[in-house]
Structure formats: C-alpha cells, structure tokens
mmCIF file of C-alpha atoms in Angstrom:
data_model
loop_
_atom_site.group_PDB
_atom_site.id
_atom_site.type_symbol
_atom_site.label_atom_id
_atom_site.label_comp_id
_atom_site.label_asym_id
_atom_site.label_seq_id
_atom_site.Cartn_x
_atom_site.Cartn_y
_atom_site.Cartn_z
ATOM 1 C CA MET A 10 0.000 0.000 0.000
ATOM 2 C CA SER A 11 1.309 3.461 -0.878
ATOM 3 C CA VAL A 12 2.403 6.046 1.664
ATOM 4 C CA GLU A 13 -0.406 8.341 0.494
ATOM 5 C CA ALA A 14 -3.053 5.678 1.132
ATOM 6 C CA THR A 15 -1.642 4.948 4.588
ATOM 7 C CA THR A 16 -1.563 8.648 5.480
ATOM 8 C CA GLU A 17 -5.152 9.093 4.310
ATOM 9 C CA ARG A 18 -6.273 6.095 6.392
ATOM 10 C CA VAL A 19 -4.490 7.370 9.504
ATOM 11 C CA LEU A 20 -6.163 10.770 9.106
ATOM 12 C CA ARG A 21 -9.533 9.043 8.744
ATOM 13 C CA LEU A 22 -8.782 7.096 11.923
ATOM 14 C CA LEU A 23 -8.018 10.349 13.744
ATOM 15 C CA ALA A 24 -11.303 11.824 12.498
ATOM 16 C CA LEU A 25 -13.234 8.792 13.763
ATOM 17 C CA LEU A 26 -11.601 9.009 17.191
ATOM 18 C CA GLN A 27 -12.691 12.654 17.391
ATOM 19 C CA ARG A 28 -16.280 11.800 16.504
ATOM 20 C CA ARG A 29 -17.226 9.900 19.662
ATOM 21 C CA PRO A 30 -15.649 9.074 23.065
ATOM 22 C CA SER A 31 -14.773 5.418 22.467
ATOM 23 C CA TRP A 32 -14.411 2.917 19.629
ATOM 24 C CA THR A 33 -13.778 -0.814 19.619
ATOM 25 C CA ALA A 34 -11.087 -2.132 17.300
ATOM 26 C CA ALA A 35 -13.750 -4.059 15.397
ATOM 27 C CA ASP A 36 -15.856 -0.923 14.834
ATOM 28 C CA LEU A 37 -12.840 1.041 13.619
ATOM 29 C CA ALA A 38 -11.809 -1.800 11.317
ATOM 30 C CA ALA A 39 -15.305 -1.911 9.842
ATOM 31 C CA GLN A 40 -15.360 1.846 9.268
ATOM 32 C CA LEU A 41 -11.906 1.852 7.654
ATOM 33 C CA ARG A 42 -12.441 -1.499 5.865
ATOM 34 C CA VAL A 43 -9.216 -2.935 7.214
ATOM 35 C CA THR A 44 -8.244 -5.632 9.722
ATOM 36 C CA ASP A 45 -7.984 -5.207 13.495
ATOM 37 C CA ARG A 46 -4.217 -5.642 13.144
ATOM 38 C CA CYS A 47 -4.088 -2.719 10.699
ATOM 39 C CA VAL A 48 -6.038 -0.582 13.190
ATOM 40 C CA ARG A 49 -3.491 -1.357 15.918
ATOM 41 C CA ARG A 50 -0.625 -0.351 13.602
ATOM 42 C CA ASP A 51 -2.355 2.937 12.726
ATOM 43 C CA VAL A 52 -2.970 3.649 16.431
ATOM 44 C CA ARG A 53 0.771 3.221 17.031
ATOM 45 C CA ARG A 54 1.451 5.677 14.183
ATOM 46 C CA LEU A 55 -0.819 8.265 15.828
ATOM 47 C CA ARG A 56 0.946 7.774 19.161
ATOM 48 C CA THR A 57 4.298 8.272 17.459
ATOM 49 C CA LEU A 58 3.020 11.581 16.088
ATOM 50 C CA GLY A 59 2.166 12.692 19.625
ATOM 51 C CA TYR A 60 -1.575 11.970 19.796
ATOM 52 C CA PRO A 61 -2.487 10.201 23.070
ATOM 53 C CA VAL A 62 -4.703 7.337 21.921
ATOM 54 C CA ARG A 63 -5.591 5.302 25.007
ATOM 55 C CA ALA A 64 -6.541 1.628 24.949
ATOM 56 C CA VAL A 65 -9.321 0.764 27.413
ATOM 57 C CA SER A 66 -9.534 -2.890 28.402
ATOM 58 C CA GLY A 67 -12.540 -4.910 29.520
ATOM 59 C CA VAL A 68 -16.138 -5.164 28.360
ATOM 60 C CA GLY A 69 -17.069 -2.114 26.334
ATOM 61 C CA GLY A 70 -13.428 -1.118 26.060
ATOM 62 C CA GLY A 71 -11.684 0.164 22.998
ATOM 63 C CA TYR A 72 -9.717 3.184 21.877
ATOM 64 C CA GLN A 73 -10.110 6.753 23.129
ATOM 65 C CA LEU A 74 -8.422 9.972 22.056
ATOM 66 C CA GLY A 75 -7.177 11.627 25.232
ATOM 67 C CA ALA A 76 -5.949 15.126 26.000
ATOM 68 C CA GLY A 77 -2.371 15.697 24.972
ATOM 69 C CA THR A 78 0.217 18.440 24.960
ATOM 70 C CA ARG A 79 -1.033 19.910 21.697
ATOM 71 C CA LEU A 80 -4.327 20.252 19.861
ATOM 72 C CA PRO A 81 -4.745 17.638 17.131
ATOM 73 C CA PRO A 82 -5.961 18.734 13.714
ATOM 74 C CA LEU A 83 -9.751 18.856 13.558
ATOM 75 C CA LEU A 84 -11.012 16.849 10.615
ATOM 76 C CA LEU A 85 -14.504 18.085 9.774
ATOM 77 C CA ASP A 86 -17.047 16.795 7.305
ATOM 78 C CA ASP A 87 -18.996 19.239 5.125
ATOM 79 C CA GLU A 88 -21.869 19.806 7.565
ATOM 80 C CA GLU A 89 -19.497 20.224 10.537
ATOM 81 C CA ALA A 90 -17.327 22.718 8.647
ATOM 82 C CA ILE A 91 -20.315 24.877 7.668
ATOM 83 C CA ALA A 92 -21.796 24.746 11.188
ATOM 84 C CA THR A 93 -18.435 25.670 12.717
ATOM 85 C CA ALA A 94 -17.890 28.610 10.372
ATOM 86 C CA VAL A 95 -21.388 30.016 10.976
ATOM 87 C CA SER A 96 -21.017 29.570 14.754
ATOM 88 C CA LEU A 97 -17.678 31.388 14.738
ATOM 89 C CA ARG A 98 -19.282 34.269 12.849
ATOM 90 C CA LEU A 99 -21.967 34.548 15.548
ATOM 91 C CA ALA A 100 -19.379 34.214 18.320
ATOM 92 C CA SER A 101 -17.449 37.183 16.954
ATOM 93 C CA GLY A 102 -20.163 39.425 18.422
ATOM 94 C CA GLY A 103 -20.442 37.559 21.709
ATOM 95 C CA THR A 104 -20.462 38.555 25.357
ATOM 96 C CA VAL A 105 -17.104 37.076 26.427
ATOM 97 C CA ALA A 106 -14.275 39.602 26.412
ATOM 98 C CA GLY A 107 -11.657 38.690 23.825
ATOM 99 C CA ALA A 108 -13.739 35.870 22.382
ATOM 100 C CA GLY A 109 -14.747 37.976 19.396
ATOM 101 C CA GLU A 110 -11.158 38.443 18.198
ATOM 102 C CA ALA A 111 -10.349 34.776 18.840
ATOM 103 C CA ALA A 112 -13.433 33.715 16.862
ATOM 104 C CA LEU A 113 -12.422 35.927 13.930
ATOM 105 C CA ARG A 114 -8.899 34.463 13.930
ATOM 106 C CA ALA A 115 -10.299 30.927 13.981
ATOM 107 C CA LEU A 116 -12.755 31.809 11.212
ATOM 108 C CA ALA A 117 -9.925 33.189 9.065
ATOM 109 C CA LYS A 118 -7.928 29.962 9.522
ATOM 110 C CA LEU A 119 -10.936 27.817 8.684
ATOM 111 C CA ASP A 120 -11.738 29.908 5.604
ATOM 112 C CA GLN A 121 -8.161 29.532 4.377
ATOM 113 C CA VAL A 122 -8.256 25.721 4.267
ATOM 114 C CA MET A 123 -11.935 25.219 3.435
ATOM 115 C CA PRO A 124 -12.747 23.848 -0.036
ATOM 116 C CA SER A 125 -14.099 26.487 -2.404
ATOM 117 C CA ARG A 126 -17.520 24.812 -2.673
ATOM 118 C CA LEU A 127 -17.982 24.986 1.125
ATOM 119 C CA ARG A 128 -16.526 28.478 1.321
ATOM 120 C CA ALA A 129 -19.161 29.653 -1.162
ATOM 121 C CA GLU A 130 -21.969 28.140 0.951
ATOM 122 C CA VAL A 131 -20.673 29.720 4.155
ATOM 123 C CA ARG A 132 -20.333 33.128 2.523
ATOM 124 C CA ALA A 133 -23.856 32.797 1.156
ATOM 125 C CA VAL A 134 -25.138 32.272 4.701
ATOM 126 C CA HIS A 135 -23.096 35.222 5.975
ATOM 127 C CA GLY A 136 -24.219 37.439 3.120
ATOM 128 C CA ALA A 137 -27.872 36.710 3.802
ATOM 129 C CA THR A 138 -27.618 37.227 7.570
ATOM 130 C CA GLU A 139 -27.462 40.340 9.702
ATOM 131 C CA THR A 140 -27.011 40.372 13.469
ATOM 132 C CA LEU A 141 -28.989 42.860 15.518
ATOM 133 C CA VAL A 142 -26.782 43.522 18.523
ATOM 134 C CA GLY A 143 -27.987 45.568 21.471
ATOM 135 C CA PRO A 144 -25.939 46.859 24.400
ATOM 136 C CA VAL A 145 -23.474 44.152 25.375
ATOM 137 C CA VAL A 146 -21.879 43.641 28.781
ATOM 138 C CA GLU A 147 -18.680 41.713 28.212
ATOM 139 C CA ILE A 148 -17.547 39.065 30.705
ATOM 140 C CA ASP A 149 -13.870 38.476 31.318
ATOM 141 C CA ALA A 150 -12.875 35.063 29.985
ATOM 142 C CA GLU A 151 -10.639 34.405 33.008
ATOM 143 C CA LEU A 152 -13.636 34.919 35.305
ATOM 144 C CA LEU A 153 -15.614 32.341 33.315
ATOM 145 C CA VAL A 154 -12.787 29.804 33.508
ATOM 146 C CA MET A 155 -12.268 30.386 37.239
ATOM 147 C CA LEU A 156 -15.969 29.951 38.023
ATOM 148 C CA ALA A 157 -16.225 26.893 35.792
ATOM 149 C CA ARG A 158 -13.334 25.258 37.644
ATOM 150 C CA ALA A 159 -14.829 26.189 41.003
ATOM 151 C CA CYS A 160 -18.135 24.576 39.997
ATOM 152 C CA ARG A 161 -16.312 21.470 38.808
ATOM 153 C CA ASP A 162 -13.961 21.152 41.796
ATOM 154 C CA ALA A 163 -16.508 22.235 44.478
ATOM 155 C CA VAL A 164 -14.348 25.168 45.672
ATOM 156 C CA ARG A 165 -15.716 28.260 47.414
ATOM 157 C CA VAL A 166 -15.426 31.632 45.673
ATOM 158 C CA ARG A 167 -15.220 35.170 47.114
ATOM 159 C CA PHE A 168 -16.112 38.400 45.313
ATOM 160 C CA GLY A 169 -17.450 41.883 45.889
ATOM 161 C CA TYR A 170 -21.091 42.372 44.919
ATOM 162 C CA PRO A 171 -23.291 45.483 45.039
ATOM 163 C CA GLY A 172 -26.421 45.484 47.180
ATOM 164 C CA ARG A 173 -28.939 47.935 48.560
ATOM 165 C CA ASP A 174 -26.510 48.916 51.305
ATOM 166 C CA GLY A 175 -23.433 49.128 49.075
ATOM 167 C CA GLU A 176 -20.885 46.595 47.918
ATOM 168 C CA ARG A 177 -20.079 43.721 50.249
ATOM 169 C CA GLU A 178 -17.891 40.659 50.048
ATOM 170 C CA ARG A 179 -19.807 37.469 49.297
ATOM 171 C CA THR A 180 -18.588 33.916 49.879
ATOM 172 C CA VAL A 181 -20.429 31.308 47.850
ATOM 173 C CA GLU A 182 -20.399 27.651 46.902
ATOM 174 C CA PRO A 183 -20.942 27.756 43.118
ATOM 175 C CA VAL A 184 -23.088 25.191 41.339
ATOM 176 C CA ARG A 185 -23.718 26.281 37.755
ATOM 177 C CA MET A 186 -23.463 29.229 35.361
ATOM 178 C CA VAL A 187 -26.547 30.048 33.288
ATOM 179 C CA THR A 188 -26.834 32.376 30.300
ATOM 180 C CA ALA A 189 -30.060 34.335 29.799
ATOM 181 C CA GLY A 190 -30.214 36.551 26.758
ATOM 182 C CA ARG A 191 -26.837 38.283 26.629
ATOM 183 C CA ARG A 192 -26.165 38.064 30.365
ATOM 184 C CA TRP A 193 -24.375 35.477 32.498
ATOM 185 C CA TYR A 194 -25.550 34.378 35.937
ATOM 186 C CA LEU A 195 -24.091 32.183 38.665
ATOM 187 C CA MET A 196 -26.302 30.022 40.858
ATOM 188 C CA ALA A 197 -24.590 29.427 44.192
ATOM 189 C CA TRP A 198 -25.138 28.745 47.876
ATOM 190 C CA ASP A 199 -24.531 32.010 49.779
ATOM 191 C CA VAL A 200 -22.563 30.963 52.853
ATOM 192 C CA ASP A 201 -23.364 34.053 54.964
ATOM 193 C CA ARG A 202 -27.074 34.068 54.120
ATOM 194 C CA ALA A 203 -27.426 30.278 54.193
ATOM 195 C CA ASP A 204 -29.589 30.256 51.079
ATOM 196 C CA TRP A 205 -29.437 29.865 47.318
ATOM 197 C CA ARG A 206 -28.730 33.038 45.365
ATOM 198 C CA THR A 207 -28.273 34.217 41.772
ATOM 199 C CA PHE A 208 -25.395 36.577 40.886
ATOM 200 C CA ARG A 209 -24.743 38.479 37.669
ATOM 201 C CA LEU A 210 -21.181 37.909 36.515
ATOM 202 C CA ASP A 211 -20.775 41.448 35.171
ATOM 203 C CA ARG A 212 -21.425 42.823 38.683
ATOM 204 C CA MET A 213 -18.759 40.715 40.412
ATOM 205 C CA ARG A 214 -15.619 42.502 41.579
ATOM 206 C CA ALA A 215 -12.234 40.942 42.417
ATOM 207 C CA ALA A 216 -13.599 37.401 42.191
ATOM 208 C CA ALA A 217 -11.187 34.682 43.315
ATOM 209 C CA ALA A 218 -11.359 31.006 44.157
ATOM 210 C CA THR A 219 -10.383 29.995 47.685
ATOM 211 C CA THR A 220 -8.697 26.809 48.884
ATOM 212 C CA TRP A 221 -11.824 25.806 50.842
ATOM 213 C CA ARG A 222 -13.502 22.766 49.292
ATOM 214 C CA PHE A 223 -17.141 22.092 50.074
ATOM 215 C CA ARG A 224 -19.371 19.056 49.972
ATOM 216 C CA PRO A 225 -21.961 19.540 47.192
ATOM 217 C CA ARG A 226 -25.502 19.716 48.557
ATOM 218 C CA ALA A 227 -28.851 19.015 46.936
ATOM 219 C CA HIS A 228 -29.857 22.044 44.918
ATOM 220 C CA PRO A 229 -32.751 23.324 42.791
ATOM 221 C CA ASP A 230 -32.644 23.073 39.025
ATOM 222 C CA PRO A 231 -30.195 25.868 38.056
ATOM 223 C CA VAL A 232 -32.045 26.979 34.913
ATOM 224 C CA ALA A 233 -35.437 27.167 36.637
ATOM 225 C CA PHE A 234 -33.930 28.877 39.700
ATOM 226 C CA VAL A 235 -32.140 31.536 37.664
ATOM 227 C CA GLN A 236 -35.242 32.139 35.571
ATOM 228 C CA ARG A 237 -37.342 32.719 38.708
ATOM 229 C CA SER A 238 -34.721 35.107 40.045
ATOM 230 C CA VAL A 239 -34.296 37.031 36.791
ATOM 231 C CA THR A 240 -38.016 37.400 36.065
ATOM 232 C CA GLY A 241 -39.087 38.294 39.595
ATOM 233 C CA SER A 242 -36.770 39.363 42.366
ATOM 234 C CA PRO A 243 -34.980 42.340 40.712
ATOM 235 C CA TYR A 244 -38.242 44.202 40.078
ATOM 236 C CA ARG A 245 -40.586 46.374 42.104
ATOM 237 C CA TYR A 246 -43.657 44.593 40.735
ATOM 238 C CA VAL A 247 -44.184 40.967 39.740
ATOM 239 C CA ALA A 248 -47.310 40.448 37.663
ATOM 240 C CA ARG A 249 -49.162 37.149 37.701
ATOM 241 C CA VAL A 250 -51.677 36.851 34.876
ATOM 242 C CA ARG A 251 -53.702 34.044 33.319
ATOM 243 C CA VAL A 252 -53.489 33.763 29.548
ATOM 244 C CA ARG A 253 -55.980 31.854 27.397
ATOM 245 C CA ALA A 254 -53.348 30.011 25.364
ATOM 246 C CA ARG A 255 -51.132 26.966 25.544
ATOM 247 C CA PRO A 256 -47.855 27.397 27.462
ATOM 248 C CA ASP A 257 -45.794 26.781 24.326
ATOM 249 C CA GLN A 258 -47.685 29.556 22.503
ATOM 250 C CA VAL A 259 -46.858 32.059 25.247
ATOM 251 C CA ARG A 260 -43.245 30.878 25.565
ATOM 252 C CA ALA A 261 -42.832 31.557 21.851
ATOM 253 C CA LEU A 262 -43.670 35.234 22.545
ATOM 254 C CA VAL A 263 -42.015 35.748 25.942
ATOM 255 C CA PRO A 264 -38.243 35.054 26.247
ATOM 256 C CA PRO A 265 -37.246 33.012 29.335
ATOM 257 C CA GLN A 266 -35.233 35.935 30.745
ATOM 258 C CA VAL A 267 -38.355 38.136 30.596
ATOM 259 C CA GLY A 268 -41.125 35.945 31.959
ATOM 260 C CA ARG A 269 -41.921 32.506 33.310
ATOM 261 C CA VAL A 270 -44.821 30.433 31.986
ATOM 262 C CA GLU A 271 -46.576 27.796 34.084
ATOM 263 C CA ASP A 272 -49.269 25.298 33.190
ATOM 264 C CA ASP A 273 -52.789 25.955 34.371
ATOM 265 C CA ARG A 274 -56.070 24.298 33.333
ATOM 266 C CA ASP A 275 -58.954 24.513 30.854
ATOM 267 C CA GLY A 276 -56.836 25.964 28.050
ATOM 268 C CA TRP A 277 -55.187 28.638 30.197
ATOM 269 C CA CYS A 278 -51.624 29.127 31.415
ATOM 270 C CA VAL A 279 -50.031 31.445 33.972
ATOM 271 C CA LEU A 280 -47.426 34.073 33.072
ATOM 272 C CA LEU A 281 -45.191 35.716 35.668
ATOM 273 C CA VAL A 282 -43.307 38.794 34.528
ATOM 274 C CA GLY A 283 -41.554 41.552 36.479
ATOM 275 C CA GLY A 284 -41.132 45.276 35.977
ATOM 276 C CA ASP A 285 -40.594 48.544 37.794
ATOM 277 C CA ASP A 286 -43.434 50.388 36.044
ATOM 278 C CA LEU A 287 -47.053 49.187 36.013
ATOM 279 C CA ASP A 288 -47.941 51.050 32.812
ATOM 280 C CA TRP A 289 -44.999 49.379 31.060
ATOM 281 C CA LEU A 290 -46.126 45.981 32.339
ATOM 282 C CA ALA A 291 -49.705 46.533 31.173
ATOM 283 C CA ALA A 292 -48.574 47.566 27.688
ATOM 284 C CA HIS A 293 -46.281 44.568 27.234
ATOM 285 C CA ILE A 294 -48.821 42.063 28.535
ATOM 286 C CA ALA A 295 -51.454 43.546 26.209
ATOM 287 C CA ARG A 296 -49.183 42.793 23.246
ATOM 288 C CA LEU A 297 -49.665 39.045 23.727
ATOM 289 C CA SER A 298 -52.828 39.126 21.561
ATOM 290 C CA TYR A 299 -54.526 36.590 23.825
ATOM 291 C CA GLU A 300 -57.259 36.966 26.405
ATOM 292 C CA VAL A 301 -55.640 37.887 29.731
ATOM 293 C CA GLN A 302 -56.879 37.953 33.332
ATOM 294 C CA VAL A 303 -54.840 39.817 35.942
ATOM 295 C CA VAL A 304 -54.381 37.772 39.113
ATOM 296 C CA GLU A 305 -52.013 40.157 40.884
ATOM 297 C CA PRO A 306 -51.134 42.871 41.710
ATOM 298 C CA ALA A 307 -54.442 44.713 41.854
ATOM 299 C CA GLU A 308 -52.699 47.942 40.779
ATOM 300 C CA LEU A 309 -52.018 46.332 37.398
ATOM 301 C CA ARG A 310 -55.771 46.328 36.670
ATOM 302 C CA ALA A 311 -55.836 50.114 37.151
ATOM 303 C CA ALA A 312 -52.834 50.449 34.823
ATOM 304 C CA ALA A 313 -54.638 48.287 32.248
ATOM 305 C CA ALA A 314 -57.709 50.535 32.518
ATOM 306 C CA ARG A 315 -55.554 53.620 31.893
ATOM 307 C CA LEU A 316 -53.996 51.916 28.888
ATOM 308 C CA ALA A 317 -57.449 51.007 27.538
ATOM 309 C CA ARG A 318 -58.597 54.645 27.765
ATOM 310 C CA ARG A 319 -55.480 55.853 25.944
ATOM 311 C CA LEU A 320 -55.922 53.250 23.213
ATOM 312 C CA ALA A 321 -59.591 54.157 22.843
ATOM 313 C CA ALA A 322 -58.626 57.813 22.431
ATOM 314 C CA MET A 323 -56.036 56.851 19.818
ATOM 315 C CA ALA A 324 -58.733 55.004 17.870
ATOM 316 C CA GLU A 325 -60.885 58.117 17.555
ATOM 317 C CA PRO A 326 -60.610 59.989 14.210
ATOM 318 C CA ALA A 327 -58.503 63.133 14.354
ATOM 319 C CA GLU A 328 -60.365 66.443 14.357
ATOM 320 C CA ALA A 329 -60.199 68.378 11.078
ATOM 321 C CA ASP A 330 -57.833 71.347 11.027
ATOM 322 C CA PRO A 331 -60.102 74.437 10.954
ATOM 323 C CA VAL A 332 -57.503 76.395 8.947
ATOM 324 C CA SER A 333 -57.151 73.767 6.211
ATOM 325 C CA THR A 334 -60.967 73.432 5.786
ATOM 326 C CA ARG A 335 -61.727 77.159 5.321
ATOM 327 C CA PRO A 336 -63.013 77.906 1.791
ATOM 328 C CA GLY A 337 -60.372 79.592 -0.338
ATOM 329 C CA PRO A 338 -60.692 81.542 -3.591
ATOM 330 C CA ALA A 339 -63.389 80.262 -5.932
ATOM 331 C CA GLY A 340 -64.778 78.080 -3.194
ATOM 332 C CA ARG A 341 -61.701 75.805 -3.040
ATOM 333 C CA VAL A 342 -60.688 74.370 0.274
ATOM 334 C CA ARG A 343 -57.175 75.262 1.278
#
C-alpha cells in the first residue's frame, strides 16, 4: 500500500476518534475497511506523532483519544465545517471579552483551508444574515474559567457584589453558570445568608477562588432557579396573569429571561413577569394578543384601565384642522 493511502487512512482514523468518546477495534476496522491488526498499527502511528490514543480494556473497552500536549488537527465533514464557520461568525459578536477576536482568527484559519464549494456556501449564509446587537456587557474570559473550575472542583469563591446597602464581600459555593439573553448568571449557595442566590457575573468585583472545598448539597434546578430570580426578584412589581393560550404559545412570545410560563387548566396558562413600572407591564402584557386575566397585583388592573382609555382615544378619528378646511378663492378648500 502506498504512503499516500496509509496517510489518508491514519487521518480518517483520527477523524473517527474525534467523533465519539470510544471505539472498539472491530468498529474502527469496519469503518476503515481494514483488519484489526491494521487498526493497531495505525494507532501506534498516531501515538508516534504525539496523539495520546488510550486503549481501554474490559467489556465495552476500545480506543479513546485523550488530551495531549497539543491540539490535534480537527477533521470536519462538510456539515461540521459549515456549522463551525457560521457559529464562529456569531461568536465574533459575543459577550465574552476577547472571544470575538479569537473567533475571527479561527474563522480566518478555517476559511483559508476550506474547499471552495464549502466556502461559497458559508459566505452565502453570511451574506444573507445580519445580526442585531444591542448593548453588550462583556464578561472576562478568566472569570468564566475560574468559576467553571470552582463549579467542577466544588471550591468556594469570594467576590465583591453590590447590594442595597453598598458593595459587600460574598462567599459562595458555586453550582452552575446560566446564560439568559446576553447576560451570564451564577447560581450558588450564599454561605453568609445560608440560602441559594443568583449573581450576575458582570457585577462581580475581584472574584477569586479559595482553597476551601465544600461538599456539594442538593440544589434546585439551576435553569429554573435563575429564571425565577431574573423574572421576579430584581423588580418592584411581579405580575401574575392568566393567559388563554397553551404554554408553548406564550413561551414563543415571551423570552425566558423576561417571563416565566406555568401550566394551568382549561386551556389557560399562567405568566409571571416583572417590571418597575405598572404602565410598562400593562402595555407589554397587552401585546400578547390573547385573552388575559390579571391575578395580581391589583394595581395592574388600574394600569390596564388607563392603557385602555389611551388606546380608545387613539382610535378616535382626528379632528379636522379648521384652517385647512376654510373655503379659499373660488370656493376651493385650502
């Protein structure tokens, strides 16, 4: 067999090892259409090149590509290459500080080696897409890595955090980070308050991991907990309304970082949404285009009545301008 054929087969083997966590020798041989012995030789070739291919013994064992001292070449099929390029384009306008430049560098490298037929498809997607970006609060990448490690290793974290009485140091036992819209949140056990809390990463100051390890405790679902915190606790008012629609219909209109939808009965669901202004809440709830019943607060009904009067006034025809309707020369209206 030629050197070119062997090299191509070894690269295909590397691509297969990247595709899933573990392969048996028989599965790899079937994919490559070679013998088990040939697979073992190609695994040795990869190890010689510096790629840590581990052999796992026992039932269900096989070969795994482990973490090494350098990043192996990523061998992507057509769909993976297009998905990666589009994702990098979106990441270039992300919320992680420095990630945008890194994404653009990676996209440039991928574009350089991508076949022309795939490059044309990716550019067609980019050319037909615009990104509407609002105000972005960037998160330091080192903070993300530190918190991720603290969650993984069950290590307490300290940071300054603003409150109603000024900034204070908080000591927490982190569980999970959750993204909502373009913001990042940390769900953690607040040691001083002995309760679960949600913290915005962009408000943390001088965050650092300690050497104090903690025993993980039973905790609420992080996504549901952060959603309850984001949609309720930061606001002066929390509206609870019944909507004559299925929960999935309302969720399609209300982002999870804005409101929480709960099942009800008889074709209704319950929407909880927070705000600091009752008139604003009434206007946004009215935009749902479904029948709505206000459960609480009672003041929201008064705000809805004010909104109804304003909308009724808007629906009235405008009065004619007396100057423009005065007869002009020869009986013409000016």
